[in-house]
């Protein structure tokens, strides 16, 4: 009985340490992949929208692409920004 308890505790410690090591190595990956994608500020968003308003047909096409891709939140605004910068 004592041996079973000791084995169970040892197994839980190993599994717990593996889960922690995996979480530590997985966290920096996505953050390092997109360092330029920071949270949009209201001022930056207003500047972008004012610039885009000058080219309404292109903005309409970019918004259509965004809807087709199903993007939401900041991803939507970053995609529109990239789309508007394309020639």
mmCIF file with all atom_site columns, C-alpha atoms in Angstrom:
data_model
loop_
_atom_site.group_PDB
_atom_site.id
_atom_site.type_symbol
_atom_site.label_atom_id
_atom_site.label_alt_id
_atom_site.label_comp_id
_atom_site.label_asym_id
_atom_site.label_entity_id
_atom_site.label_seq_id
_atom_site.pdbx_PDB_ins_code
_atom_site.Cartn_x
_atom_site.Cartn_y
_atom_site.Cartn_z
_atom_site.occupancy
_atom_site.B_iso_or_equiv
_atom_site.pdbx_formal_charge
_atom_site.auth_seq_id
_atom_site.auth_comp_id
_atom_site.auth_asym_id
_atom_site.auth_atom_id
_atom_site.pdbx_PDB_model_num
ATOM 1  C CA . UNK A 1 1  ? 0.000   0.000  0.000   1.00 0.00 ? 1  UNK A CA 1
ATOM 2  C CA . UNK A 1 2  ? 2.815   2.387  0.899   1.00 0.00 ? 2  UNK A CA 1
ATOM 3  C CA . UNK A 1 3  ? 4.702   1.513  -2.286  1.00 0.00 ? 3  UNK A CA 1
ATOM 4  C CA . UNK A 1 4  ? 1.605   2.255  -4.414  1.00 0.00 ? 4  UNK A CA 1
ATOM 5  C CA . UNK A 1 5  ? 1.154   5.642  -2.745  1.00 0.00 ? 5  UNK A CA 1
ATOM 6  C CA . UNK A 1 6  ? 4.807   6.562  -3.276  1.00 0.00 ? 6  UNK A CA 1
ATOM 7  C CA . UNK A 1 7  ? 4.627   5.549  -6.948  1.00 0.00 ? 7  UNK A CA 1
ATOM 8  C CA . UNK A 1 8  ? 1.443   7.560  -7.420  1.00 0.00 ? 8  UNK A CA 1
ATOM 9  C CA . UNK A 1 9  ? 2.984   10.669 -5.845  1.00 0.00 ? 9  UNK A CA 1
ATOM 10 C CA . UNK A 1 10 ? 6.133   10.285 -7.955  1.00 0.00 ? 10 UNK A CA 1
ATOM 11 C CA . UNK A 1 11 ? 4.069   9.899  -11.113 1.00 0.00 ? 11 UNK A CA 1
ATOM 12 C CA . UNK A 1 12 ? 2.036   13.027 -10.316 1.00 0.00 ? 12 UNK A CA 1
ATOM 13 C CA . UNK A 1 13 ? 5.216   15.024 -9.737  1.00 0.00 ? 13 UNK A CA 1
ATOM 14 C CA . UNK A 1 14 ? 6.671   13.926 -13.073 1.00 0.00 ? 14 UNK A CA 1
ATOM 15 C CA . UNK A 1 15 ? 3.454   14.697 -14.953 1.00 0.00 ? 15 UNK A CA 1
ATOM 16 C CA . UNK A 1 16 ? 3.169   18.067 -13.216 1.00 0.00 ? 16 UNK A CA 1
ATOM 17 C CA . UNK A 1 17 ? 6.731   19.037 -14.084 1.00 0.00 ? 17 UNK A CA 1
ATOM 18 C CA . UNK A 1 18 ? 6.236   17.994 -17.732 1.00 0.00 ? 18 UNK A CA 1
ATOM 19 C CA . UNK A 1 19 ? 3.104   20.124 -17.985 1.00 0.00 ? 19 UNK A CA 1
ATOM 20 C CA . UNK A 1 20 ? 4.933   23.130 -16.538 1.00 0.00 ? 20 UNK A CA 1
ATOM 21 C CA . UNK A 1 21 ? 7.895   22.693 -18.872 1.00 0.00 ? 21 UNK A CA 1
ATOM 22 C CA . UNK A 1 22 ? 5.604   22.440 -21.878 1.00 0.00 ? 22 UNK A CA 1
ATOM 23 C CA . UNK A 1 23 ? 3.701   25.566 -20.845 1.00 0.00 ? 23 UNK A CA 1
ATOM 24 C CA . UNK A 1 24 ? 6.925   27.513 -20.372 1.00 0.00 ? 24 UNK A CA 1
ATOM 25 C CA . UNK A 1 25 ? 8.332   26.575 -23.772 1.00 0.00 ? 25 UNK A CA 1
ATOM 26 C CA . UNK A 1 26 ? 5.049   27.116 -25.638 1.00 0.00 ? 26 UNK A CA 1
ATOM 27 C CA . UNK A 1 27 ? 4.297   30.613 -24.295 1.00 0.00 ? 27 UNK A CA 1
ATOM 28 C CA . UNK A 1 28 ? 7.167   32.608 -25.885 1.00 0.00 ? 28 UNK A CA 1
ATOM 29 C CA . UNK A 1 29 ? 6.514   31.223 -29.391 1.00 0.00 ? 29 UNK A CA 1
ATOM 30 C CA . UNK A 1 30 ? 3.366   33.142 -30.398 1.00 0.00 ? 30 UNK A CA 1
ATOM 31 C CA . UNK A 1 31 ? 4.507   36.353 -28.706 1.00 0.00 ? 31 UNK A CA 1
ATOM 32 C CA . UNK A 1 32 ? 7.844   36.261 -30.523 1.00 0.00 ? 32 UNK A CA 1
ATOM 33 C CA . UNK A 1 33 ? 6.189   35.471 -33.851 1.00 0.00 ? 33 UNK A CA 1
ATOM 34 C CA . UNK A 1 34 ? 4.146   38.688 -33.915 1.00 0.00 ? 34 UNK A CA 1
ATOM 35 C CA . UNK A 1 35 ? 6.059   41.437 -32.080 1.00 0.00 ? 35 UNK A CA 1
ATOM 36 C CA . UNK A 1 36 ? 4.643   44.207 -34.281 1.00 0.00 ? 36 UNK A CA 1
ATOM 37 C CA . UNK A 1 37 ? 1.046   43.273 -33.551 1.00 0.00 ? 37 UNK A CA 1
ATOM 38 C CA . UNK A 1 38 ? 0.323   45.241 -30.440 1.00 0.00 ? 38 UNK A CA 1
ATOM 39 C CA . UNK A 1 39 ? -3.075  46.301 -29.187 1.00 0.00 ? 39 UNK A CA 1
ATOM 40 C CA . UNK A 1 40 ? -4.581  49.051 -31.292 1.00 0.00 ? 40 UNK A CA 1
ATOM 41 C CA . UNK A 1 41 ? -5.089  52.410 -29.669 1.00 0.00 ? 41 UNK A CA 1
ATOM 42 C CA . UNK A 1 42 ? -8.115  54.531 -30.430 1.00 0.00 ? 42 UNK A CA 1
ATOM 43 C CA . UNK A 1 43 ? -5.911  57.280 -31.881 1.00 0.00 ? 43 UNK A CA 1
ATOM 44 C CA . UNK A 1 44 ? -4.129  54.878 -34.236 1.00 0.00 ? 44 UNK A CA 1
ATOM 45 C CA . UNK A 1 45 ? -7.443  53.395 -35.362 1.00 0.00 ? 45 UNK A CA 1
ATOM 46 C CA . UNK A 1 46 ? -8.868  56.876 -36.078 1.00 0.00 ? 46 UNK A CA 1
ATOM 47 C CA . UNK A 1 47 ? -5.780  57.773 -38.142 1.00 0.00 ? 47 UNK A CA 1
ATOM 48 C CA . UNK A 1 48 ? -6.056  54.576 -40.170 1.00 0.00 ? 48 UNK A CA 1
ATOM 49 C CA . UNK A 1 49 ? -9.780  55.051 -40.832 1.00 0.00 ? 49 UNK A CA 1
ATOM 50 C CA . UNK A 1 50 ? -9.254  58.668 -41.928 1.00 0.00 ? 50 UNK A CA 1
ATOM 51 C CA . UNK A 1 51 ? -6.570  57.553 -44.397 1.00 0.00 ? 51 UNK A CA 1
ATOM 52 C CA . UNK A 1 52 ? -8.749  54.716 -45.696 1.00 0.00 ? 52 UNK A CA 1
ATOM 53 C CA . UNK A 1 53 ? -11.772 56.975 -46.213 1.00 0.00 ? 53 UNK A CA 1
ATOM 54 C CA . UNK A 1 54 ? -9.893  58.609 -49.096 1.00 0.00 ? 54 UNK A CA 1
ATOM 55 C CA . UNK A 1 55 ? -10.102 55.401 -51.131 1.00 0.00 ? 55 UNK A CA 1
ATOM 56 C CA . UNK A 1 56 ? -13.633 54.081 -50.555 1.00 0.00 ? 56 UNK A CA 1
ATOM 57 C CA . UNK A 1 57 ? -13.768 51.443 -53.344 1.00 0.00 ? 57 UNK A CA 1
ATOM 58 C CA . UNK A 1 58 ? -10.564 49.786 -52.143 1.00 0.00 ? 58 UNK A CA 1
ATOM 59 C CA . UNK A 1 59 ? -11.773 49.888 -48.532 1.00 0.00 ? 59 UNK A CA 1
ATOM 60 C CA . UNK A 1 60 ? -15.018 48.216 -49.594 1.00 0.00 ? 60 UNK A CA 1
ATOM 61 C CA . UNK A 1 61 ? -13.076 45.437 -51.335 1.00 0.00 ? 61 UNK A CA 1
ATOM 62 C CA . UNK A 1 62 ? -10.843 44.933 -48.286 1.00 0.00 ? 62 UNK A CA 1
ATOM 63 C CA . UNK A 1 63 ? -13.846 44.717 -45.966 1.00 0.00 ? 63 UNK A CA 1
ATOM 64 C CA . UNK A 1 64 ? -15.368 42.112 -48.262 1.00 0.00 ? 64 UNK A CA 1
ATOM 65 C CA . UNK A 1 65 ? -12.163 40.034 -47.985 1.00 0.00 ? 65 UNK A CA 1
ATOM 66 C CA . UNK A 1 66 ? -12.250 40.375 -44.188 1.00 0.00 ? 66 UNK A CA 1
ATOM 67 C CA . UNK A 1 67 ? -15.817 39.058 -44.056 1.00 0.00 ? 67 UNK A CA 1
ATOM 68 C CA . UNK A 1 68 ? -14.893 36.190 -46.373 1.00 0.00 ? 68 UNK A CA 1
ATOM 69 C CA . UNK A 1 69 ? -11.992 35.214 -44.100 1.00 0.00 ? 69 UNK A CA 1
ATOM 70 C CA . UNK A 1 70 ? -14.086 35.600 -40.936 1.00 0.00 ? 70 UNK A CA 1
ATOM 71 C CA . UNK A 1 71 ? -11.583 37.853 -39.164 1.00 0.00 ? 71 UNK A CA 1
ATOM 72 C CA . UNK A 1 72 ? -12.606 39.640 -35.967 1.00 0.00 ? 72 UNK A CA 1
ATOM 73 C CA . UNK A 1 73 ? -11.107 42.085 -33.497 1.00 0.00 ? 73 UNK A CA 1
ATOM 74 C CA . UNK A 1 74 ? -7.613  43.428 -34.011 1.00 0.00 ? 74 UNK A CA 1
ATOM 75 C CA . UNK A 1 75 ? -6.913  40.830 -36.708 1.00 0.00 ? 75 UNK A CA 1
ATOM 76 C CA . UNK A 1 76 ? -9.603  42.468 -38.825 1.00 0.00 ? 76 UNK A CA 1
ATOM 77 C CA . UNK A 1 77 ? -8.007  45.918 -38.554 1.00 0.00 ? 77 UNK A CA 1
ATOM 78 C CA . UNK A 1 78 ? -4.494  44.638 -39.225 1.00 0.00 ? 78 UNK A CA 1
ATOM 79 C CA . UNK A 1 79 ? -5.711  42.773 -42.311 1.00 0.00 ? 79 UNK A CA 1
ATOM 80 C CA . UNK A 1 80 ? -7.493  45.879 -43.624 1.00 0.00 ? 80 UNK A CA 1
ATOM 81 C CA . UNK A 1 81 ? -4.305  47.896 -43.026 1.00 0.00 ? 81 UNK A CA 1
ATOM 82 C CA . UNK A 1 82 ? -2.235  45.387 -45.012 1.00 0.00 ? 82 UNK A CA 1
ATOM 83 C CA . UNK A 1 83 ? -4.862  45.226 -47.743 1.00 0.00 ? 83 UNK A CA 1
ATOM 84 C CA . UNK A 1 84 ? -5.027  49.015 -48.095 1.00 0.00 ? 84 UNK A CA 1
ATOM 85 C CA . UNK A 1 85 ? -1.223  49.259 -48.322 1.00 0.00 ? 85 UNK A CA 1
ATOM 86 C CA . UNK A 1 86 ? -1.132  46.777 -51.232 1.00 0.00 ? 86 UNK A CA 1
ATOM 87 C CA . UNK A 1 87 ? -1.157  48.245 -54.730 1.00 0.00 ? 87 UNK A CA 1
#
